[in-house]
Amino acid sequence: MSESYVKRLFTILLDAVTDKDPQVQEQVCGALCALGESQPEEALRACEEHLRLHEKLAHPYRTMILRVMETVVNSHIGELDKDLVRTSILLASSEMTKVKELVCDWQQAASNVLVAVGKRFISSVMEEMLSKFQPGVLPHHFVVQTLANLSVSNVFGMVPFLTSILSTMLPMLSAAKPDSMRVVFCCALQRFSESTLEYLADLDQAPDPTVRKDAFATDIFNAYDILFHHWLQSREAKLRLAVVEALGPMSHLLPSEKLEEQLPKLLPGVLGLYKKHTETVHVSKSLGQILEAAASVGSRTLDVQLDSLLAALHAQICVPVESSSPLVMSNQKEVLRCFTVLACCSPDRLLAFLLPKLDTSNERTRVGTLQVVRHIINSAAAQMEVKQPFILSSMKLPLLDTNSKVKRAVVQVISAMAHHGYLEQPGGGAMIEYLVQQCALPPDAEPQKLGADSEALAADGVRAIGVSTLYLLSTTVHRMGDVLWPHLLEFLIPVRFTGALTPLCRSLVHLAQKRQEAGAHALLIQYDGNATLPSPYAMTTRLLAVSSSPYLGDGRGAASLRLLSVLRRDIHPRLGQRWATAIPLLLEHLDGHTEETLSRKEWEEKLLMFLRDTLAVVSDNTWICQLSLEMCKQLPSYDGTPLEKNFLYKCIGTTLGAASSKEVVRKHLQELLETARCQEESEREGLACCFGICASSHLDDTLAQLEDFVKSDVFRKSAGIFNIFKDRSEKEVEKVKSALILCYGHVAARAPRELLLARVESDIFRNMSQCFSTKDPALRLCLAQSVCMASQAICSSSHGSSFQLLRKPELVAQMTEFIKAEPPDSLRTPMREKAMLACTYLASLEPALEGQAQADLIHSCLHGVMAVLPEPEGVDGHQEPLYLDTVQALKDLLTSLLQRNMTPQGLQVMVEHLSPWIKSPRGHERARALGLSACLLQYFLKHVHVSALVPFHNLGLLLGLFSPRCADLWPATRQEAVSCVYSLLYLQLGYEGFSRDYRDDVVEQLLTLKDGLVHPDPATLFHTCHSIAQITGKRLPPDQLISLLLTLFESLGDPDKNCSRAATVMINCLLKERGNVLLEKVPEIVSMLRSKLQETRGEHVLQAAQHSVYVLAARHHAAVVSSLLGSPLPFDSHTCTLWRALAVEPSLTTQVLGLLLEKMSRDVPFKESRAFLLSSAPDRVATLLPLAATCALYEVASAPASGPAVLELYPQLLAALLLRVSCTVGVQPPRNLQAKERKSASSGLASRRLEPCSSAVEALQAVLLRGGNDDVVQRMELEGGWQLLRTSAGHEEGVTRLASAMAKFAGPRLPLMMKALFATQSSVHEIQRVSSTAFLAELLSSNVVNDLMLLESLLDNLLARQKDVCARVRRLVLRGLANIASGSPDKVRAHGPQLLTAMIGGLDDGEDPHSLVALEAMVGLARLLDLVEAWDLRSVLLHVAIRIRPFFDSEKMEFRSASIRLFGHLNKACQGGCEDVFLEQVVGGLAPLLLHLQDPQPPVAAACRFALRMCGPNLECEELAAIFQKHLQEDRGLHFGEFLNTTCKHLMHHFPDLLGRLLSTSLFYFKSSWEDIRAAAPMLTGFLVLHVEAERRPQVDLEQLLAALQLLLQDPAPAVRVKAAETLGRLVKFA
C-alpha cells in the first residue's frame, strides 16, 4: 500500500510538471525535490519511469524532471545503491543522446545528472560514457561535454582515464567536421589539461602519485597540432576562441623541445587573433599562459618574437577602458600579466619599446604606456631598479600633457615611483611639482556628465587623485619624508599653486610634526643653501591672507593656521608661546561654524586682532617693516581674489599702524595709492580700510600723504585737485576720485576723536565737496558713505554736541539731491540708505535745519522709499537686506528730526508728511507709512516730557486717521495701526498727568487684539475694530469725540473697502457707547445712513431699517410675520436683515418663533407629483408655506439677540426641525422656484438655489447655536454629520451623530425633546418614524439617559416599536437596545432577558429579505454578551451559535465579519464553563476560522483573529491558546504559513481525533469562491498531514485527498495550484 501510494504521489506531481504557469512548475519541482529528500530512491525511480513511459513528453518538461534528479543525486549521493545508480546513469545517458541535434537545456540537464553521479560512481559513469565514446565513431556533443565537466568535478577520479580518452579522441579530431563538435573537443582538451595540471600540482594527495606529465605529452602535442594548424584557421569565431582557450593550458603539457619548436608559429598565430576578435580577453589569457610556459623552459624564441609581442600587447592596453565593460577590464589585467612576464625576461628591450611611446601625442597610446610603466614598476621592481634614471627622464613630455586621462595616469605612475625610490633620484623634484600642480586644479562645481564615447575626465577627478596621492606619500611612505621636506614649502607662495594650499599644508604639518618628534628643539627650516625656500615674512603673509576665506579650497583656512602654528618658532622665536595659545582659539572658532554661519566680518576682525597681537609680541620695527614690505609685494598676487586682497589691505594698514618709522609708513602709503586698481570696487574699499586703520596711529602722516598724492609732480598741470587725471579716461578718473573719497571717509571714521574735529572741515569735507557735482553713481555712493562716516565720527566725539559744522546746510542739501536723483520705483544701490544715515547724523549737529530745508528733506526721503515697488520675498519669507536697511535709515532720520521738536505740533507735522502715504491706494505704501508712524509715535511716547497738564489737542484727528487702518487688507498695516492707537492713547494719558510707567487695563487690551489681526476672518476683523472703538471711546476726552467722528466719516469713502467698513463699525460703536453726548446728532446720523440702504450694503445703513421693523413688529407682529412670509423665495438680503431685526427683544422673538413653528407644521411638508406622465415614481415637491417659515426661522434664530426666545422654545424647535429635515430629504423646491432658477441660469444671472432640506438643516444649526450648543454644531461639522443629514443614504447616520452630540453636550435638554419625539411613534410618515427611532436609539449609547432616569421610558418606547412594519425601524430598535451596553452597562443584567429575547427575535426575523435585521442582531449580541447573566446566556448559547454558523461563508463581507466576531464573543462569554455541546460548535468552527484568516476582506480576517483568540481557552490547550494570543494580535503582521504550521502541529499533538473532521472541512473549502481561501485550504490540509502521528494516519482518506488535490492542480488560479503542489510534497509522510 505504501509503495503504491508514494508512486501515485510522484505520478500526480510529475503529471503536474506540464503546468503552464512558471511558479506552479517551480513549486511542483520543489515538491518533487522535497519528496526526494525523504524518498530519494523512489524519487529517482519515479522520474526514470515517468520519462521512460512518456517518450513524447516535451523536452522543457523532461529538463525539469532531470533537474529534480540532479538535485536528489547531489543531496543523497552517499545513500544510493549501485543498481539504482546504474539505472539513473542509463536514463541520463539515453536522455542526453536521444536526439543527435543539440537541445542544450535538456541535454545539459542530463549531462549534469551524470556529472553529479560521477562524483562518487566515476567508474560506472565512465563505463557508460566510454561505451558511447568508441574509436572511429564521432561521439555525441554532450558525451564530450560530460567528460570535460567530469574532469573538473572529480580531478583525482578522472585523470587516470585521460590517457585512454585522449588516445581515443585524437582520431576523432580529424573526423569532427561540425564547428559545434570541434568547440566541444576544444573545451574538453582545455578541461583535461587544466585537471591534469591540478593533479600534478597536488601529486602528494593524488591516488596515483606515479602519474607524470610525460604520459600526456605526445597526445597533447598531437591534439595541439590539429587545433593549431587546422582548426585555428576556421572562419567561425566561436571555434577560434575555443581553440585559443585550449592552447593556453595545453602549452604547459607540451614537451619542452616541441614547445620551443612551435613557439615561432604559435605566438604569431595567437597574436593574429587580436585582429579577428573584438572580445580578446580569452586570447590574452591564453597568451599569458603560453608566455609563462615559454619562460619556464627558458625559451630563446621569445627574443625573436618580442617586437611583435610588444606591439600587439601595447595595442591591446591602449584600448579605451569603459567602466561598464568588465570584459575589457579583464583583458587589460591579462595583458598586464603578459607584460610582467616580458619584463622579467627582457627588461631592456621592453623599456626600449615602451619609453619612446611616451613621447607620442596620442592620448590612448600615452595613457596605455603609462599604465604599463606603472605596472612593471610594481610587478618587476627588481629588474627596474637600475633603470630608474632612464624611466624618470622619459617622463618629461607626459608631464606637459593637459589631457585629464593622461594626468591621472601620470599621477598613478608617480605614486608607484615614490614607493620604489624613484623620487629620490635627480629629476624626482619635477614629479613632485607635477603632483602639486594637479592638486591645484580648480574643482568643478558639478562633475561633468561623461557620455559613453567621452575621453575627457573631469578635472576634479584628477585633482582628487592628486590630493589623495600627495597625502598618502607624505604619511605612509617613510622614505619620502626627506624628499618632501622642506621642498613642499616652495609651493606655498606662487599663485598658480593656490588651489593646492590645503593638501600642501596638511602634508607639511604632518611632515613637520614628524621632524619635531625627531628633534624637538631644532628649527624646522634650514635656509643654508636653500635660496628657493620662502621667507618667514612671505609665509606669514600668504597663510594669513588665505585664512580670511577659511572654507575655500576644502578648508584652507584651518590648514594654513595649523601650518603657521607648527612653524611658529621659524617665523619668529618670540611667537612660540603666544601662537601656541592663540591659533587653537581661532581653529576652535572655525570648528564651531560652517561656511553659512560664519560671519566674515567677525572672522577678519579675529585675524586682525591675531596680527596686532603678533606685532606687539615681536615688537621689532625692522621685522614689522619687512613684513609690511612683503605684504605690499604680494598684493598683486590677489587680483583674482578680491576678498582676500581686501583683507590683505587691512593687514597692511594694521602692520603700518604698528610701525614706528614714519618714512616707511608714508612710502608704503604712496606706493599703495599709485598701484591700486581703483576701477575695482572691492579694491577701493580695501585701500580705504588700509588708510583708515593706519590713520588710527598716524593721522597726520596719512592726511599728509593723501594731500601729497594730489599735489605731486604727476598732477602739476591739473586745474583742480580732482581734475589731475586728464590723460586718463573720464571713467577711470571717477574711480580714482571714488577711492580717494573713501579714504577720507575711513580716515575720519578711524581717526582719534580728539584730533578729528580740528581737521574735519579743513582737510576732509573741503576735499569731498569738490566732487559733489559728479554724475557718476559709484562716486556719489562713496561721497554719501564718506560723509556719513565723517558725520558719525563727529557725533561720537565728546564735543560733538557743541560742535558747529558750518558746512551742514550744504551737506544736507547735497544728500537730498542724491536721494532725489535715485529712480523712484526701484532700489538697486545703498545710496538712499547712506545718504539718509548721513543726514541723520548731520541733523543732530548744530546749527539746526531751517523749516523748508527740513520739509524738503522729509519729502524727498519719503518719496524715495515709499514709492519703491516691493521686491518678491525670499525663500524663507524675508525681505532683501538692502530694503530693510534703507527703511531703518529712514526711521532713524525721522526720529532724529522729531527729536528736535517733541511737541504735539511737531508730531502733527510728521504725521502730515505721512498722511498721503497712509491713505495710498497701494498696499505696500500704506504698510510702510503705518510702520513709520508707529515708530515715530513710540519714540515720541518714550521720550516726551510733559511739564504741565496741557491738552493733546489733535488726538481725535490722529485717532481718526489711524484707527480705520486696523482693518486694512495688509496684515502688517493692521498691526501697525493698532500700535499707533495704543501709543496715542498712552500719550493722552501722559498729557492727563499719568506717569510714564503707568499701565491702563483698558488700553492694554489693544495688545491682545493686535495679536489676533495676523490672519483673521472678516467677522473677527470687524469685531476687533469694534473692540478698538470701545477702548478708544472709554479713554477719549469728550471734546475730541466730534473731531474723531468727522474724521471717521471721511474714511467711509476710503478706497480700501475693509477700512470703510471698519469706519462704519467704529462710528456705530461710538454712537452706542458715547451717544449721550451726541443726542441731538443721532437723527441726522441715522437719516444719512438710511438713505444709503440701496447704495451700500453696509451694516450702518441697514441698522435704521432694522429699527423701524422692530418698532412696527412690537405692535403688529402677526401681520409683519405674514407679510414677510409673502416675500419671494429665496429671501433677498434686505428681507433677511428685516427678519433678523425681529430678534431684538426676547418677548417679541418668542411670539415670532411660535408663529413660525405653527406655520411650518400646519401644512403637509411636500406633495407628490409627476414631472412627466411616464415617470416611474412621483417627485416630492415642497409646499410653499412651510418652506418659507423654515427659511424665516433660520433668519430669526441666526440673530444673536434671539437667544432667550430660542431657549424658551428649545425642545419644540429641535424636534420640529429634526422632523422637518427628515421630511425634506430628497424633496425638490416648489415648481415656481425651479422655473425661476432656470430663468436666472439662462440669463446668466447668479441666483442662490433654495434646497428644502438644506434650509431645514441650516435652521436646525442656527437653533442649536443660539441655544448655546455650539459644541454640538462643531462636533457635527467635524464628523460630516450635517452633510449626511442632507442625503437619503446618510440621513440615518446623520441623525445618529446628532443624537450622540446632543447626549454629550446637551444632556439636560433631552427629556423634553424625547417627550416630543415619543409622539412620532404613530406618524404617518415612515421617514419621521425612522429618524425619531434612530435619534432615540443613539441616546441609549450615552450614560446621560441613566443619569436623567430616562432609561425605562426610552426602553419601553423602543420595545413598542419592535413590531413596526418598517424593517429600518425594527433594525434601529435592535441597535438602540444594544447601545445599552455602551451607555448603561450596569443595567444590562436587569434587562437581560428582554434584550436577549429581542435580539433572538431579530436573528429569526423572516420579514426582512436582506437579513439586515439579523445583521444588526448579531452586532448587538456581540456587544451585550459580556454583560448579561451567565444563566440567561446559557439558554440561548447553542441556538445563537447554530443560527449564525451559515453566515460564516456569506457572500457579503458584513455578515461574515459580524457572525465570526459574534462567535468569538460567544466563546469569550463561556470561557471556563464551556459545555460539551457548545464545544462541538467551537471545534466545528475552527477550520473555517483558520481559513478565513486569508479572507480577501480585512475586517473578516480581523474578526477571525479575535474569534480564534477567544476560542483558544475553550480548547483547553495552553500551547494553542498561547499561539493564538501571540500571533493574532490586531496590530501584528501575520506570516500565515508559519502560523498555520505551528497551529496544526499542536492540533495534531493534542487533538489527534479531530484530524478527520478538520480534513473534511478543509476539503469543503477546496471549492470556495474566494481564490485566497482555496489556496489556504490545501495549506491547512498539508500542515495537518505533516504533523499527524503515525497511528492516526488511517483516519486520512488518502484516495479522497489525492483526488481532491489532483483536481485542485487544475484550478484556474496559479496561486491555488502552487499550494496544491506544495501540499502534495508533504504527503510523503504517508509513504
PDB file of N, CA and C in Angstrom, residues 892-936:
ATOM      1  N   ASP A 892      15.425 106.158  11.382  1.00  0.00           N
ATOM      2  CA  ASP A 892      16.398 106.875  12.208  1.00  0.00           C
ATOM      3  C   ASP A 892      16.402 108.366  11.883  1.00  0.00           C
ATOM      4  N   LEU A 893      16.273 108.687  10.585  1.00  0.00           N
ATOM      5  CA  LEU A 893      16.278 110.108  10.185  1.00  0.00           C
ATOM      6  C   LEU A 893      15.055 110.821  10.731  1.00  0.00           C
ATOM      7  N   LEU A 894      13.860 110.230  10.560  1.00  0.00           N
ATOM      8  CA  LEU A 894      12.637 110.895  11.013  1.00  0.00           C
ATOM      9  C   LEU A 894      12.618 111.062  12.525  1.00  0.00           C
ATOM     10  N   THR A 895      13.061 110.037  13.266  1.00  0.00           N
ATOM     11  CA  THR A 895      13.112 110.191  14.725  1.00  0.00           C
ATOM     12  C   THR A 895      14.132 111.237  15.140  1.00  0.00           C
ATOM     13  N   SER A 896      15.213 111.341  14.384  1.00  0.00           N
ATOM     14  CA  SER A 896      16.215 112.361  14.683  1.00  0.00           C
ATOM     15  C   SER A 896      15.632 113.769  14.486  1.00  0.00           C
ATOM     16  N   LEU A 897      14.828 113.918  13.425  1.00  0.00           N
ATOM     17  CA  LEU A 897      14.206 115.229  13.186  1.00  0.00           C
ATOM     18  C   LEU A 897      13.110 115.501  14.220  1.00  0.00           C
ATOM     19  N   LEU A 898      12.333 114.466  14.571  1.00  0.00           N
ATOM     20  CA  LEU A 898      11.279 114.658  15.568  1.00  0.00           C
ATOM     21  C   LEU A 898      11.873 115.017  16.922  1.00  0.00           C
ATOM     22  N   GLN A 899      13.040 114.514  17.194  1.00  0.00           N
ATOM     23  CA  GLN A 899      13.676 114.752  18.488  1.00  0.00           C
ATOM     24  C   GLN A 899      13.882 116.246  18.754  1.00  0.00           C
ATOM     25  N   ARG A 900      14.013 117.010  17.675  1.00  0.00           N
ATOM     26  CA  ARG A 900      14.282 118.439  17.832  1.00  0.00           C
ATOM     27  C   ARG A 900      12.995 119.226  18.072  1.00  0.00           C
ATOM     28  N   ASN A 901      11.815 118.596  17.962  1.00  0.00           N
ATOM     29  CA  ASN A 901      10.544 119.302  18.222  1.00  0.00           C
ATOM     30  C   ASN A 901       9.564 118.321  18.846  1.00  0.00           C
ATOM     31  N   MET A 902       9.784 117.978  20.115  1.00  0.00           N
ATOM     32  CA  MET A 902       8.993 116.960  20.795  1.00  0.00           C
ATOM     33  C   MET A 902       7.734 117.597  21.391  1.00  0.00           C
ATOM     34  N   THR A 903       6.826 118.060  20.502  1.00  0.00           N
ATOM     35  CA  THR A 903       5.543 118.648  20.907  1.00  0.00           C
ATOM     36  C   THR A 903       4.450 118.028  20.052  1.00  0.00           C
ATOM     37  N   PRO A 904       3.166 118.123  20.499  1.00  0.00           N
ATOM     38  CA  PRO A 904       2.077 117.634  19.646  1.00  0.00           C
ATOM     39  C   PRO A 904       2.109 118.249  18.263  1.00  0.00           C
ATOM     40  N   GLN A 905       2.513 119.527  18.191  1.00  0.00           N
ATOM     41  CA  GLN A 905       2.584 120.155  16.879  1.00  0.00           C
ATOM     42  C   GLN A 905       3.689 119.527  16.033  1.00  0.00           C
ATOM     43  N   GLY A 906       4.833 119.224  16.661  1.00  0.00           N
ATOM     44  CA  GLY A 906       5.909 118.568  15.914  1.00  0.00           C
ATOM     45  C   GLY A 906       5.497 117.187  15.438  1.00  0.00           C
ATOM     46  N   LEU A 907       4.763 116.474  16.296  1.00  0.00           N
ATOM     47  CA  LEU A 907       4.263 115.161  15.893  1.00  0.00           C
ATOM     48  C   LEU A 907       3.263 115.299  14.753  1.00  0.00           C
ATOM     49  N   GLN A 908       2.402 116.335  14.841  1.00  0.00           N
ATOM     50  CA  GLN A 908       1.413 116.559  13.781  1.00  0.00           C
ATOM     51  C   GLN A 908       2.094 116.823  12.450  1.00  0.00           C
ATOM     52  N   VAL A 909       3.174 117.549  12.475  1.00  0.00           N
ATOM     53  CA  VAL A 909       3.905 117.861  11.235  1.00  0.00           C
ATOM     54  C   VAL A 909       4.415 116.570  10.589  1.00  0.00           C
ATOM     55  N   MET A 910       4.985 115.719  11.406  1.00  0.00           N
ATOM     56  CA  MET A 910       5.483 114.445  10.867  1.00  0.00           C
ATOM     57  C   MET A 910       4.349 113.606  10.280  1.00  0.00           C
ATOM     58  N   VAL A 911       3.222 113.528  11.001  1.00  0.00           N
ATOM     59  CA  VAL A 911       2.105 112.729  10.523  1.00  0.00           C
ATOM     60  C   VAL A 911       1.522 113.323   9.248  1.00  0.00           C
ATOM     61  N   GLU A 912       1.503 114.656   9.141  1.00  0.00           N
ATOM     62  CA  GLU A 912       1.007 115.286   7.909  1.00  0.00           C
ATOM     63  C   GLU A 912       1.854 114.886   6.712  1.00  0.00           C
ATOM     64  N   HIS A 913       3.153 114.761   6.911  1.00  0.00           N
ATOM     65  CA  HIS A 913       4.016 114.295   5.821  1.00  0.00           C
ATOM     66  C   HIS A 913       3.656 112.853   5.439  1.00  0.00           C
ATOM     67  N   LEU A 914       3.294 112.048   6.442  1.00  0.00           N
ATOM     68  CA  LEU A 914       3.000 110.637   6.183  1.00  0.00           C
ATOM     69  C   LEU A 914       1.564 110.401   5.723  1.00  0.00           C
ATOM     70  N   SER A 915       0.673 111.357   5.961  1.00  0.00           N
ATOM     71  CA  SER A 915      -0.755 111.151   5.702  1.00  0.00           C
ATOM     72  C   SER A 915      -1.075 110.706   4.278  1.00  0.00           C
ATOM     73  N   PRO A 916      -0.511 111.326   3.236  1.00  0.00           N
ATOM     74  CA  PRO A 916      -0.836 110.842   1.873  1.00  0.00           C
ATOM     75  C   PRO A 916      -0.441 109.387   1.655  1.00  0.00           C
ATOM     76  N   TRP A 917       0.611 108.974   2.295  1.00  0.00           N
ATOM     77  CA  TRP A 917       1.049 107.581   2.131  1.00  0.00           C
ATOM     78  C   TRP A 917       0.185 106.626   2.951  1.00  0.00           C
ATOM     79  N   ILE A 918      -0.328 107.117   4.096  1.00  0.00           N
ATOM     80  CA  ILE A 918      -1.222 106.292   4.912  1.00  0.00           C
ATOM     81  C   ILE A 918      -2.508 105.988   4.161  1.00  0.00           C
ATOM     82  N   LYS A 919      -2.973 106.936   3.349  1.00  0.00           N
ATOM     83  CA  LYS A 919      -4.219 106.767   2.609  1.00  0.00           C
ATOM     84  C   LYS A 919      -3.989 106.290   1.174  1.00  0.00           C
ATOM     85  N   SER A 920      -2.797 105.900   0.868  1.00  0.00           N
ATOM     86  CA  SER A 920      -2.462 105.495  -0.507  1.00  0.00           C
ATOM     87  C   SER A 920      -3.298 104.285  -0.955  1.00  0.00           C
ATOM     88  N   PRO A 921      -3.670 104.228  -2.232  1.00  0.00           N
ATOM     89  CA  PRO A 921      -4.384 103.031  -2.732  1.00  0.00           C
ATOM     90  C   PRO A 921      -3.478 101.818  -2.876  1.00  0.00           C
ATOM     91  N   ARG A 922      -2.165 101.996  -2.743  1.00  0.00           N
ATOM     92  CA  ARG A 922      -1.226 100.883  -2.873  1.00  0.00           C
ATOM     93  C   ARG A 922      -0.885 100.354  -1.485  1.00  0.00           C
ATOM     94  N   GLY A 923      -1.100  99.044  -1.348  1.00  0.00           N
ATOM     95  CA  GLY A 923      -0.959  98.426  -0.035  1.00  0.00           C
ATOM     96  C   GLY A 923       0.431  98.549   0.555  1.00  0.00           C
ATOM     97  N   HIS A 924       1.480  98.354  -0.278  1.00  0.00           N
ATOM     98  CA  HIS A 924       2.834  98.389   0.284  1.00  0.00           C
ATOM     99  C   HIS A 924       3.188  99.784   0.789  1.00  0.00           C
ATOM    100  N   GLU A 925       2.630 100.814   0.162  1.00  0.00           N
ATOM    101  CA  GLU A 925       2.916 102.176   0.632  1.00  0.00           C
ATOM    102  C   GLU A 925       2.228 102.421   1.970  1.00  0.00           C
ATOM    103  N   ARG A 926       0.986 101.945   2.103  1.00  0.00           N
ATOM    104  CA  ARG A 926       0.298 102.095   3.390  1.00  0.00           C
ATOM    105  C   ARG A 926       1.054 101.354   4.498  1.00  0.00           C
ATOM    106  N   ALA A 927       1.486 100.137   4.195  1.00  0.00           N
ATOM    107  CA  ALA A 927       2.188  99.350   5.210  1.00  0.00           C
ATOM    108  C   ALA A 927       3.455 100.059   5.685  1.00  0.00           C
ATOM    109  N   ARG A 928       4.203 100.622   4.740  1.00  0.00           N
ATOM    110  CA  ARG A 928       5.427 101.326   5.121  1.00  0.00           C
ATOM    111  C   ARG A 928       5.115 102.573   5.936  1.00  0.00           C
ATOM    112  N   ALA A 929       4.067 103.325   5.512  1.00  0.00           N
ATOM    113  CA  ALA A 929       3.724 104.550   6.217  1.00  0.00           C
ATOM    114  C   ALA A 929       3.266 104.260   7.634  1.00  0.00           C
ATOM    115  N   LEU A 930       2.446 103.222   7.821  1.00  0.00           N
ATOM    116  CA  LEU A 930       1.994 102.881   9.171  1.00  0.00           C
ATOM    117  C   LEU A 930       3.155 102.406  10.032  1.00  0.00           C
ATOM    118  N   GLY A 931       4.090 101.680   9.423  1.00  0.00           N
ATOM    119  CA  GLY A 931       5.258 101.257  10.183  1.00  0.00           C
ATOM    120  C   GLY A 931       6.068 102.436  10.679  1.00  0.00           C
ATOM    121  N   LEU A 932       6.269 103.417   9.795  1.00  0.00           N
ATOM    122  CA  LEU A 932       6.999 104.613  10.204  1.00  0.00           C
ATOM    123  C   LEU A 932       6.221 105.395  11.271  1.00  0.00           C
ATOM    124  N   SER A 933       4.901 105.475  11.085  1.00  0.00           N
ATOM    125  CA  SER A 933       4.086 106.204  12.061  1.00  0.00           C
ATOM    126  C   SER A 933       4.187 105.559  13.427  1.00  0.00           C
ATOM    127  N   ALA A 934       4.079 104.237  13.461  1.00  0.00           N
ATOM    128  CA  ALA A 934       4.170 103.540  14.743  1.00  0.00           C
ATOM    129  C   ALA A 934       5.519 103.778  15.396  1.00  0.00           C
ATOM    130  N   CYS A 935       6.562 103.774  14.593  1.00  0.00           N
ATOM    131  CA  CYS A 935       7.902 104.005  15.127  1.00  0.00           C
ATOM    132  C   CYS A 935       8.019 105.413  15.723  1.00  0.00           C
ATOM    133  N   LEU A 936       7.503 106.408  14.988  1.00  0.00           N
ATOM    134  CA  LEU A 936       7.576 107.800  15.476  1.00  0.00           C
ATOM    135  C   LEU A 936       6.756 107.978  16.752  1.00  0.00           C
TER     136      LEU A 936
END
